[in-house]
């Protein structure tokens, strides 16, 4: 992924303003360490930090149409770019970059071309013929994007908060599936799938249709001119990604360039559930497996960097982002620039453990719709920013537009968890890949219980974070929390600790408004807490909070952490690196 920054119609074409745009663009250099570019047309500035994945030699940005009247800065991957080029035989393209088609599509079709793009993207396009501009974000919000406004009437657009938060009077999240047009003076939603209305579908479940749709989603993401691999936790989603990738890699251009043996990567505390399961899957698939271990103290030491890069104070996002942040640095050090990951499956299929308590298919389906619509604030944000912090790109095939359409058209009765029929969470996905003749995965992996990433890396990770926060946030601080943080008031010491760090980096009111809030149980929406009355007394985003569902649920005798007051005896169950003293280096095994 790249980093983009645009300053539009600012009534200042001075050298000082250009220098300021360059200075702010450099805040995004971690996203694109391969090259920097800027284009100025009067008081319009388009800047770019490039991570070169396709056509590294000639695809530097900003990009232009043939006569250079249309300019675009893009962060994304357009998987159907070759097909789109063929639709415009009279156009002459300047590079082999997949994003080169955007300026030409606008020239050919006007603002209505965005839905033609199959991929993930955030872009700003300037038409110098009339000084109009267009910005757009992909359907689900896999690429991050923010928009802001200056007192001088200017419009700012940036891949990350840190690119515009100091120069805008107000800024906010650029909504996924929308475009912003200067001609029309505001936002318009371009992404309008059937499931968006939340009407309950009635299509029968066809396992082969679902399987083929996912395989297609993975195959198109093998488009790369640089070394790549897969993130493998050993859970269902990442294991299916790895299995399908390994199965179809041999016949691709990527295999000819970099070899047909897939590389896989896993992270966890020593002895964690994910490390054991991932090793088994890697052995089964024959991947070149790289195993990284970290200590609780390694993670705690990285928290400030994580919050700076992830740009959130959401508890579950920070918990899960930290191991991903650590492993991304190691992966990049091995020369890998792209990984394929398993985000999105739990939202599509009701994979979180609280879905066990869904009262009927209608509420089940509506909850999945709400989860997908919010992904850009949680798992998409984590997967993109935790990897982009080190110039690594993450691709997520479960969030392919066509695959989402297939998955969300299934009658949700098939997705419901029904123990009397042997259906656990995500049964429709598991069944689609349960092939006796050519198995994709070992049975016990295919039917392994859901582990949230922040749990699977090792249960003492979350316990250690809570213990650390207990040492740094006092009871008196918690008593005054509502006065200090009236918006999204932290209700636990862990949340308060993260909030203090976030506010130091991003003190503006607009910044705190970009982060979602509200109660949650095992990553649920606030509405789903009503499904089980006991959950309101045990609010925690960890999957282990789903008492009565998770095999390793929090024990009843453990102290309640919902109010933030964790018994410090829990520290005895955490590796001794919690506290002062040096931690072991992050280790790697291959």
PDB file of C-alpha atoms in Angstrom, residues 307 312-313 484-488 496-509 511-513:
ATOM      1  CA  UNK A 307      -1.167   3.629  18.515  1.00  0.00           C
ATOM      2  CA  UNK A 312      -7.094   4.458  17.228  1.00  0.00           C
ATOM      3  CA  UNK A 313      -7.751   3.953  20.929  1.00  0.00           C
ATOM      4  CA  UNK A 484     -11.284  13.997  31.222  1.00  0.00           C
ATOM      5  CA  UNK A 485     -12.703  12.023  28.296  1.00  0.00           C
ATOM      6  CA  UNK A 486     -16.404  12.897  27.939  1.00  0.00           C
ATOM      7  CA  UNK A 487     -16.558  11.329  24.452  1.00  0.00           C
ATOM      8  CA  UNK A 488     -16.179   7.532  24.404  1.00  0.00           C
ATOM      9  CA  UNK A 496      -7.791   4.641  29.724  1.00  0.00           C
ATOM     10  CA  UNK A 497      -4.101   3.816  29.181  1.00  0.00           C
ATOM     11  CA  UNK A 498      -4.538   3.625  25.395  1.00  0.00           C
ATOM     12  CA  UNK A 499      -6.612   6.799  25.348  1.00  0.00           C
ATOM     13  CA  UNK A 500      -3.882   8.804  27.098  1.00  0.00           C
ATOM     14  CA  UNK A 501      -1.367   7.770  24.455  1.00  0.00           C
ATOM     15  CA  UNK A 502      -3.744   8.491  21.573  1.00  0.00           C
ATOM     16  CA  UNK A 503      -4.594  11.976  22.861  1.00  0.00           C
ATOM     17  CA  UNK A 504      -0.911  12.826  23.105  1.00  0.00           C
ATOM     18  CA  UNK A 505      -0.412  12.058  19.401  1.00  0.00           C
ATOM     19  CA  UNK A 506      -3.799  13.295  18.159  1.00  0.00           C
ATOM     20  CA  UNK A 507      -5.193  15.948  20.548  1.00  0.00           C
ATOM     21  CA  UNK A 508      -7.814  17.402  18.198  1.00  0.00           C
ATOM     22  CA  UNK A 509     -11.499  16.773  18.848  1.00  0.00           C
ATOM     23  CA  UNK A 511      -9.351  12.895  15.871  1.00  0.00           C
ATOM     24  CA  UNK A 512     -11.149  11.361  18.845  1.00  0.00           C
ATOM     25  CA  UNK A 513     -14.406  11.395  16.845  1.00  0.00           C
TER      26      UNK A 513
END
